[in-house]
Short mmCIF file of C-alpha atoms in Angstrom, two decimals:
data_model
loop_
_atom_site.label_atom_id
_atom_site.label_comp_id
_atom_site.label_asym_id
_atom_site.label_seq_id
_atom_site.Cartn_x
_atom_site.Cartn_y
_atom_site.Cartn_z
CA MET A 60 0.00 0.00 0.00
CA PRO A 61 1.17 3.60 -0.58
CA SER A 62 3.41 5.14 2.04
CA ALA A 63 2.05 8.05 4.07
CA THR A 64 4.36 10.48 2.23
CA SER A 65 3.05 9.47 -1.23
CA ARG A 66 -0.69 9.69 -0.50
CA ARG A 67 -3.18 11.97 -2.23
CA ASP A 68 -6.24 11.89 -0.02
CA PRO A 69 -9.55 13.59 -0.80
CA ASP A 70 -10.74 16.18 1.72
CA ALA A 71 -12.41 15.20 4.98
CA ARG A 72 -15.79 14.84 3.24
CA GLY A 73 -14.36 12.61 0.53
CA TYR A 74 -14.15 15.18 -2.28
CA PHE A 75 -11.52 15.49 -4.99
CA GLY A 76 -12.20 19.14 -5.79
CA GLU A 77 -15.89 19.29 -6.68
CA PHE A 78 -16.17 15.55 -7.30
CA GLY A 79 -16.72 12.67 -4.88
CA GLY A 80 -18.46 12.91 -1.54
CA ARG A 81 -20.86 10.57 0.17
CA TYR A 82 -24.44 10.46 -1.11
CA VAL A 83 -26.09 7.60 0.75
CA PRO A 84 -29.43 6.91 2.45
CA GLU A 85 -29.58 7.48 6.18
CA THR A 86 -29.43 3.74 6.87
CA LEU A 87 -25.97 3.58 5.26
CA VAL A 88 -24.40 6.62 6.95
CA GLU A 89 -23.08 4.68 9.93
CA PRO A 90 -21.96 1.60 7.91
CA VAL A 91 -20.01 3.84 5.52
CA GLU A 92 -18.45 5.76 8.42
CA GLU A 93 -17.57 2.43 10.06
CA LEU A 94 -15.92 1.34 6.82
CA GLU A 95 -13.92 4.57 6.64
CA ARG A 96 -12.67 4.14 10.22
CA ALA A 97 -11.71 0.53 9.57
CA TYR A 98 -9.87 1.34 6.34
CA LEU A 99 -7.95 4.28 7.76
CA ALA A 100 -6.82 1.98 10.58
CA VAL A 101 -5.56 -0.85 8.36
CA ARG A 102 -3.77 1.39 5.84
CA ASP A 103 -1.21 2.12 8.58
CA ASP A 104 -1.20 -1.41 10.03
CA ALA A 105 2.06 -3.20 9.23
CA ALA A 106 0.55 -6.65 9.82
CA PHE A 107 -2.31 -5.97 7.37
CA ALA A 108 0.08 -4.64 4.72
CA SER A 109 2.38 -7.63 5.19
CA GLU A 110 -0.45 -10.13 4.75
CA LEU A 111 -1.74 -8.36 1.64
CA ASP A 112 1.77 -8.17 0.17
CA ARG A 113 2.29 -11.87 0.85
CA LEU A 114 -0.90 -12.78 -1.00
CA LEU A 115 -0.16 -10.43 -3.89
CA LYS A 116 3.24 -12.05 -4.35
CA HIS A 117 2.54 -15.73 -3.73
CA TYR A 118 -1.16 -16.01 -4.67
CA VAL A 119 -1.80 -13.32 -7.29
CA GLY A 120 1.63 -13.57 -8.92
CA ARG A 121 2.90 -10.01 -8.49
CA PRO A 122 4.84 -8.22 -9.72
CA THR A 123 3.31 -8.59 -13.16
CA PRO A 124 5.86 -8.15 -15.98
CA ILE A 125 6.20 -5.37 -18.51
CA TYR A 126 6.57 -6.57 -22.08
CA GLU A 127 7.88 -4.49 -24.97
CA THR A 128 5.94 -5.17 -28.15
CA THR A 129 7.88 -5.48 -31.38
CA ARG A 130 5.47 -6.18 -34.21
CA LEU A 131 2.62 -4.06 -32.74
CA ALA A 132 4.92 -1.06 -32.35
CA ARG A 133 6.22 -1.54 -35.87
CA ALA A 134 2.66 -1.67 -37.23
CA ALA A 135 1.69 1.46 -35.30
CA GLY A 136 4.66 3.26 -36.83
CA GLY A 137 5.86 5.40 -33.95
CA ALA A 138 6.90 5.09 -30.34
CA ARG A 139 8.12 2.02 -28.50
CA ILE A 140 5.04 0.37 -26.95
CA PHE A 141 5.22 -1.45 -23.61
CA LEU A 142 2.40 -3.46 -21.99
CA LYS A 143 1.88 -3.76 -18.23
CA ARG A 144 0.65 -7.35 -18.10
CA GLU A 145 -2.20 -7.31 -15.56
CA ASP A 146 -3.74 -10.04 -17.71
CA LEU A 147 -1.18 -12.41 -16.16
CA THR A 148 -2.50 -12.13 -12.61
CA HIS A 149 -4.36 -15.00 -10.97
CA THR A 150 -7.97 -14.74 -12.28
CA GLY A 151 -6.75 -12.83 -15.35
CA ALA A 152 -7.29 -9.15 -14.51
CA HIS A 153 -6.33 -6.33 -12.18
CA LYS A 154 -9.56 -6.77 -10.19
CA ILE A 155 -7.96 -9.33 -7.85
CA ASN A 156 -5.70 -6.64 -6.30
CA ASN A 157 -8.66 -4.75 -4.87
CA ALA A 158 -10.82 -7.80 -4.15
CA LEU A 159 -8.15 -9.34 -1.92
CA GLY A 160 -7.50 -6.08 -0.10
CA GLN A 161 -11.18 -5.48 0.64
CA ALA A 162 -11.86 -9.13 1.55
CA LEU A 163 -9.04 -8.97 4.11
CA LEU A 164 -10.56 -5.76 5.46
CA ALA A 165 -14.03 -7.36 5.68
CA ALA A 166 -12.60 -10.28 7.64
CA ARG A 167 -10.79 -7.82 9.94
CA MET A 168 -14.15 -6.07 10.53
CA GLY A 169 -15.86 -9.36 11.37
CA LYS A 170 -18.08 -9.26 8.26
CA ARG A 171 -18.39 -12.81 6.95
CA ARG A 172 -21.01 -12.17 4.25
CA ILE A 173 -19.82 -10.38 1.10
CA VAL A 174 -21.95 -8.79 -1.63
CA ALA A 175 -20.50 -7.45 -4.86
CA GLU A 176 -21.52 -6.27 -8.30
CA THR A 177 -19.94 -7.19 -11.60
CA GLY A 178 -20.22 -6.15 -15.25
CA ALA A 179 -17.67 -8.05 -17.32
CA GLY A 180 -17.53 -10.67 -14.59
CA GLN A 181 -13.86 -10.16 -13.69
CA HIS A 182 -14.62 -8.36 -10.41
CA GLY A 183 -17.16 -11.06 -9.61
CA VAL A 184 -14.60 -13.79 -10.28
CA ALA A 185 -11.98 -11.94 -8.24
CA THR A 186 -14.38 -11.48 -5.33
CA ALA A 187 -15.49 -15.11 -5.46
CA THR A 188 -11.83 -16.13 -5.51
CA ALA A 189 -10.94 -13.99 -2.49
CA CYS A 190 -13.99 -15.27 -0.59
CA ALA A 191 -13.09 -18.89 -1.34
CA LEU A 192 -9.56 -18.25 -0.12
CA LEU A 193 -10.69 -16.61 3.12
CA GLY A 194 -13.79 -18.72 3.80
CA LEU A 195 -16.32 -15.90 3.31
CA GLU A 196 -19.90 -16.16 2.03
CA CYS A 197 -20.17 -14.57 -1.43
CA HIS A 198 -23.13 -13.12 -3.34
CA VAL A 199 -22.52 -11.41 -6.70
CA TYR A 200 -25.13 -9.31 -8.51
CA MET A 201 -24.91 -9.25 -12.30
CA GLY A 202 -27.15 -7.79 -14.98
CA ALA A 203 -28.96 -10.29 -17.21
CA GLU A 204 -27.44 -8.72 -20.34
CA ASP A 205 -23.94 -9.10 -18.91
CA MET A 206 -24.63 -12.68 -17.78
CA ALA A 207 -25.53 -13.58 -21.37
CA ARG A 208 -22.37 -12.12 -22.87
CA GLN A 209 -20.06 -13.23 -20.04
CA ALA A 210 -21.35 -16.77 -19.48
CA LEU A 211 -17.85 -18.15 -18.91
CA ASN A 212 -17.27 -15.86 -15.95
CA VAL A 213 -20.71 -16.69 -14.53
CA PHE A 214 -19.76 -20.37 -14.50
CA ARG A 215 -16.35 -19.57 -12.99
CA MET A 216 -18.08 -17.76 -10.12
CA HIS A 217 -20.37 -20.73 -9.52
CA LEU A 218 -17.36 -23.07 -9.45
CA LEU A 219 -15.72 -20.82 -6.86
CA GLY A 220 -18.76 -21.15 -4.60
CA ALA A 221 -20.43 -17.79 -5.23
CA ASP A 222 -24.17 -17.20 -5.46
CA VAL A 223 -24.65 -15.22 -8.71
CA ARG A 224 -27.84 -13.19 -8.60
CA ARG A 225 -29.38 -12.18 -11.93
CA VAL A 226 -30.62 -8.57 -12.25
CA ASP A 227 -33.42 -7.97 -14.76
CA ALA A 228 -34.15 -4.33 -13.87
CA GLY A 229 -33.32 -1.30 -16.01
CA SER A 230 -30.69 -1.83 -18.70
CA ARG A 231 -29.76 -5.17 -17.05
CA THR A 232 -26.08 -4.16 -16.91
CA LEU A 233 -23.56 -2.88 -14.36
CA LYS A 234 -25.52 0.14 -13.10
CA ASP A 235 -28.45 -2.09 -12.20
CA ALA A 236 -26.20 -4.69 -10.55
CA ILE A 237 -24.75 -1.95 -8.31
CA ASN A 238 -28.27 -0.84 -7.37
CA GLU A 239 -29.19 -4.36 -6.25
CA ALA A 240 -25.94 -4.91 -4.37
CA MET A 241 -26.47 -1.66 -2.45
CA ARG A 242 -30.06 -2.65 -1.63
CA ASP A 243 -28.76 -5.93 -0.22
CA TRP A 244 -26.17 -4.06 1.86
CA VAL A 245 -28.82 -1.68 3.26
CA THR A 246 -30.93 -4.66 4.29
CA ASN A 247 -28.12 -6.69 5.87
CA VAL A 248 -25.66 -4.13 7.23
CA ALA A 249 -25.00 -5.97 10.49
CA ASP A 250 -23.09 -8.90 8.98
CA THR A 251 -22.55 -7.85 5.35
CA TYR A 252 -19.68 -6.10 3.61
CA TYR A 253 -20.18 -4.48 0.19
CA LEU A 254 -17.06 -5.18 -1.88
CA LEU A 255 -17.27 -2.51 -4.59
CA GLY A 256 -15.13 -3.19 -7.64
CA SER A 257 -14.10 0.22 -8.96
CA VAL A 258 -13.19 3.77 -7.93
CA LEU A 259 -16.88 4.62 -7.64
CA GLY A 260 -19.48 4.98 -4.93
CA PRO A 261 -19.43 6.94 -1.69
CA HIS A 262 -16.23 7.86 0.15
CA PRO A 263 -14.07 5.95 1.15
CA TYR A 264 -14.51 3.57 -1.82
CA PRO A 265 -12.82 5.73 -4.50
CA LEU A 266 -9.82 6.28 -2.20
CA MET A 267 -9.68 2.71 -0.95
CA VAL A 268 -9.96 1.02 -4.35
CA ARG A 269 -7.37 3.39 -5.82
CA GLU A 270 -4.91 2.55 -3.07
CA PHE A 271 -5.39 -1.20 -3.46
CA GLN A 272 -4.84 -0.80 -7.23
CA SER A 273 -1.89 1.59 -6.88
CA VAL A 274 0.44 -1.43 -6.75
CA ILE A 275 0.19 -1.41 -10.57
CA GLY A 276 1.70 2.03 -10.89
CA ARG A 277 4.36 1.51 -8.24
CA GLU A 278 5.59 -1.59 -10.02
CA ALA A 279 5.37 0.00 -13.47
CA ARG A 280 7.38 3.06 -12.46
CA GLY A 281 10.32 1.00 -11.23
CA GLN A 282 10.10 -1.43 -14.14
CA MET A 283 10.14 1.32 -16.78
CA LEU A 284 13.15 2.96 -15.16
CA ASP A 285 14.95 -0.40 -15.15
CA LEU A 286 14.01 -1.20 -18.75
CA THR A 287 14.46 2.18 -20.42
CA GLY A 288 16.32 4.39 -17.97
CA ARG A 289 13.50 6.93 -17.91
CA LEU A 290 9.78 7.38 -17.41
CA PRO A 291 7.36 6.86 -20.31
CA ASP A 292 6.13 9.84 -22.31
CA ALA A 293 2.54 8.65 -21.98
CA ILE A 294 0.45 6.04 -20.18
CA VAL A 295 -2.77 4.74 -21.74
CA ALA A 296 -5.47 2.76 -19.91
CA CYS A 297 -9.13 2.00 -20.51
CA VAL A 298 -11.67 3.69 -18.23
CA GLY A 299 -15.01 2.23 -17.19
CA GLY A 300 -15.32 3.11 -13.52
CA GLY A 301 -11.59 3.58 -13.84
CA SER A 302 -9.79 1.41 -11.28
CA ASN A 303 -7.11 -0.02 -13.57
CA ALA A 304 -6.39 3.45 -14.97
CA ILE A 305 -6.21 5.20 -11.61
CA GLY A 306 -4.06 2.34 -10.34
CA ILE A 307 -1.38 2.85 -12.97
CA PHE A 308 -1.75 6.66 -13.10
CA ASP A 309 -1.25 6.99 -9.34
CA ALA A 310 2.54 6.67 -9.31
CA PHE A 311 2.93 9.20 -12.15
CA VAL A 312 0.50 12.00 -11.21
CA GLY A 313 3.38 14.10 -9.89
CA ASP A 314 5.38 13.72 -13.12
CA ALA A 315 4.15 16.59 -15.29
CA ASN A 316 6.00 15.32 -18.36
CA VAL A 317 4.13 11.98 -18.35
CA ARG A 318 0.82 12.19 -20.20
CA LEU A 319 -2.00 10.26 -18.51
CA ILE A 320 -4.61 9.14 -21.04
CA GLY A 321 -7.86 7.35 -20.22
CA VAL A 322 -9.88 5.69 -22.97
CA GLU A 323 -13.65 5.38 -22.71
CA ALA A 324 -16.12 3.33 -24.73
CA GLY A 325 -17.29 5.20 -27.82
CA GLY A 326 -19.66 2.32 -28.60
CA GLU A 327 -21.35 2.63 -31.98
CA GLU A 328 -21.30 6.45 -32.09
CA ILE A 329 -21.60 9.41 -29.71
CA VAL A 330 -25.39 9.43 -29.74
CA ARG A 331 -27.53 9.00 -26.65
CA GLY A 332 -27.85 5.36 -25.66
CA ARG A 333 -25.21 4.13 -28.11
CA HIS A 334 -21.99 4.78 -26.17
CA ALA A 335 -20.51 5.02 -22.67
CA ALA A 336 -18.11 7.96 -23.08
CA ARG A 337 -18.98 10.11 -20.08
CA PHE A 338 -16.57 12.93 -20.94
CA ALA A 339 -17.85 13.05 -24.54
CA GLY A 340 -21.55 13.18 -23.74
CA GLY A 341 -22.00 13.60 -20.00
CA SER A 342 -22.20 16.30 -17.34
CA ALA A 343 -21.60 16.65 -13.62
CA GLY A 344 -24.14 14.82 -11.51
CA VAL A 345 -24.68 12.25 -8.77
CA LEU A 346 -24.96 8.52 -9.33
CA GLN A 347 -24.76 5.68 -6.82
CA GLY A 348 -23.18 7.58 -3.98
CA THR A 349 -20.76 9.99 -5.65
CA ARG A 350 -20.69 13.26 -7.61
CA THR A 351 -18.87 12.83 -10.90
CA PHE A 352 -19.41 12.94 -14.68
CA VAL A 353 -22.58 11.08 -15.63
CA LEU A 354 -24.46 10.32 -18.82
CA GLN A 355 -27.81 11.95 -18.07
CA ASP A 356 -30.53 13.93 -19.81
CA GLU A 357 -31.56 17.54 -19.10
CA ASP A 358 -33.78 16.39 -16.21
CA GLY A 359 -31.05 14.32 -14.56
CA ASN A 360 -32.38 10.94 -15.68
CA ILE A 361 -29.61 8.40 -16.30
CA GLU A 362 -29.22 7.55 -19.96
CA LEU A 363 -28.87 4.07 -21.38
CA THR A 364 -25.32 3.13 -22.34
CA HIS A 365 -23.76 0.77 -24.84
CA SER A 366 -20.38 -0.85 -25.32
CA ILE A 367 -19.26 -4.11 -26.82
CA SER A 368 -17.25 -4.38 -23.59
CA ALA A 369 -19.37 -5.18 -20.53
CA GLY A 370 -16.76 -3.70 -18.19
CA LEU A 371 -16.94 -0.25 -19.82
CA ASP A 372 -20.74 -0.17 -20.17
CA TYR A 373 -21.50 2.19 -17.26
CA ALA A 374 -23.05 5.66 -17.04
CA ALA A 375 -20.55 7.27 -14.63
CA VAL A 376 -16.80 7.52 -14.15
CA GLY A 377 -14.78 7.55 -10.94
CA PRO A 378 -14.74 11.01 -9.28
CA GLU A 379 -10.95 11.21 -9.15
CA HIS A 380 -10.87 10.84 -12.93
CA ALA A 381 -13.31 13.76 -13.23
CA TRP A 382 -11.03 15.78 -10.95
CA LEU A 383 -7.83 14.87 -12.83
CA ARG A 384 -9.50 15.97 -16.07
CA ALA A 385 -10.75 19.23 -14.52
CA GLN A 386 -7.21 19.92 -13.30
CA GLY A 387 -5.82 19.28 -16.77
CA ARG A 388 -3.62 16.51 -15.38
CA ALA A 389 -5.23 13.67 -17.34
CA GLU A 390 -6.82 13.56 -20.77
CA TYR A 391 -9.63 11.30 -21.92
CA ALA A 392 -10.47 9.95 -25.37
CA HIS A 393 -12.86 7.33 -26.71
CA VAL A 394 -12.74 4.60 -29.34
CA THR A 395 -15.56 2.75 -31.05
CA ASP A 396 -16.57 -0.88 -30.77
CA ALA A 397 -15.14 -1.44 -34.25
CA GLU A 398 -11.77 0.07 -33.32
CA ALA A 399 -11.59 -2.05 -30.16
CA LEU A 400 -12.40 -5.21 -32.12
CA ASP A 401 -9.69 -4.37 -34.62
CA ALA A 402 -7.14 -3.81 -31.85
CA PHE A 403 -8.17 -7.08 -30.17
CA GLN A 404 -7.44 -8.99 -33.37
CA GLN A 405 -4.27 -7.09 -34.17
CA LEU A 406 -2.69 -7.72 -30.75
CA ALA A 407 -3.60 -11.40 -31.10
CA HIS A 408 -2.14 -11.68 -34.61
CA LEU A 409 1.02 -9.65 -34.01
CA GLU A 410 1.97 -10.47 -30.40
CA GLY A 411 0.09 -13.65 -29.52
CA ILE A 412 -1.88 -11.91 -26.75
CA LEU A 413 -5.67 -11.95 -26.42
CA PRO A 414 -6.61 -8.78 -24.50
CA ALA A 415 -9.89 -8.21 -22.70
CA LEU A 416 -12.20 -6.08 -24.85
CA GLU A 417 -11.84 -3.40 -22.18
CA SER A 418 -8.05 -3.41 -22.61
CA ALA A 419 -8.44 -3.50 -26.40
CA HIS A 420 -9.89 0.02 -26.19
CA ALA A 421 -6.61 1.19 -24.66
CA VAL A 422 -4.57 -0.68 -27.29
CA ALA A 423 -6.65 0.88 -30.07
CA TYR A 424 -6.03 4.42 -28.88
CA ALA A 425 -2.39 3.72 -28.04
CA ARG A 426 -1.75 3.20 -31.75
CA HIS A 427 -2.71 6.85 -32.37
CA VAL A 428 -0.60 8.09 -29.46
CA ALA A 429 2.40 6.10 -30.69
CA LYS A 430 2.27 7.94 -34.00
CA GLU A 431 2.04 11.29 -32.19
CA LEU A 432 5.07 10.54 -30.05
CA GLY A 433 7.23 9.36 -32.92
CA PRO A 434 10.13 6.88 -32.89
CA SER A 435 11.91 8.53 -29.95
CA GLY A 436 8.84 8.17 -27.72
CA ILE A 437 8.02 5.58 -25.06
CA LEU A 438 4.42 4.54 -24.46
CA LEU A 439 3.09 2.33 -21.66
CA VAL A 440 -0.30 0.62 -21.99
CA ASN A 441 -2.05 -1.00 -19.04
CA LEU A 442 -3.28 -4.36 -20.35
CA SER A 443 -5.89 -4.66 -17.60
CA GLY A 444 -7.14 -8.16 -18.38
CA ARG A 445 -7.07 -11.15 -20.68
CA GLY A 446 -9.60 -11.86 -23.39
CA ASP A 447 -10.74 -15.44 -22.78
CA LYS A 448 -14.07 -14.13 -21.49
CA ASP A 449 -14.65 -12.15 -24.69
CA VAL A 450 -13.88 -14.73 -27.37
CA ASP A 451 -17.56 -15.58 -27.92
CA THR A 452 -18.48 -11.88 -28.26
CA VAL A 453 -15.62 -11.30 -30.69
CA GLU A 454 -16.56 -14.37 -32.75
CA LYS A 455 -20.19 -13.23 -33.05
CA SER A 456 -19.11 -9.71 -34.01
CA ILE A 457 -16.75 -10.97 -36.69
CA ASP A 458 -19.40 -13.33 -38.08
CA ALA A 459 -21.97 -10.49 -38.15
CA HIS A 460 -19.70 -8.37 -40.34
CA ARG A 461 -18.73 -11.08 -42.84
#
């Protein structure tokens, strides 16, 4: 976990500038305050940090390597392109870093029943894995649409002992799964811990999830210095809620010469209901416990979203991302479903790596950045997860366009 000297905490109310905060019903005020007290205690607890570090090393497989592409960089025609291989963690994505940290915290708090939400299924798998390891009861809420396109991960969760609860409300995707998980938490606060999967929700979740994911950036910083003798010119990561991006950005926020670039889901096009690019079509508002950028209409009603990637198909972005953008410290772009599919296939063909469709959005945009930087540039892409879960979706998309 980050040292006290390297921390960037929100203010006492949980705000990063004008974004963040704690918007919860009265029944959750005390549970959220209890969670904040518990987290602030363990972040300075050497025994907790030691146990988490042990599991990250011997169970998750950290540190994950950095791989320099050869054929992909040549095809892009510009900068050297490096991949931070979060796809090589146990369970196949960065989500396990946060799931283990929060599961250890829940056990420390005496909460033996865990509820979680999932979109692409990777957070659900990671949570089910952590619960199996620690002997905790696990319930995962998942939208019916996401269950259909991520059937492999649904079965993985069942095998790990989790109860996967289908959500048929609303758009039947991640937003609706979060709603149901929070309702469960409200009803069962005495023995239940809500293990939120991204840098979303009420304070302290955006801070806590960022700090559990900051291991990515700490590793990457040292690895890039060892490999190249300097820091990268730019870092690119996909952004749904934004935990993988904030995790790798964290160690570089103070380095003004390192561009931080988040990539959202442009879907089919930037038209209401056909994308999930909050910074392209959204505005400041409140959703599911936090003030951030949200896709909403003039009356504040949450708009439908679309992405070929279940993990990016969400109407809001983490509040720290909104703050970094407002400060001019990070920039955000979007790529279409078609561009992400192309990048998925290109990375497979040229480097023998199947990326998650989420990560393929970052790879797609990285090709543009590589050209901007030119041959003297160095570009680091966070490959947040592997693509096994998406092969069926990719196959159907390819067949549909033949």
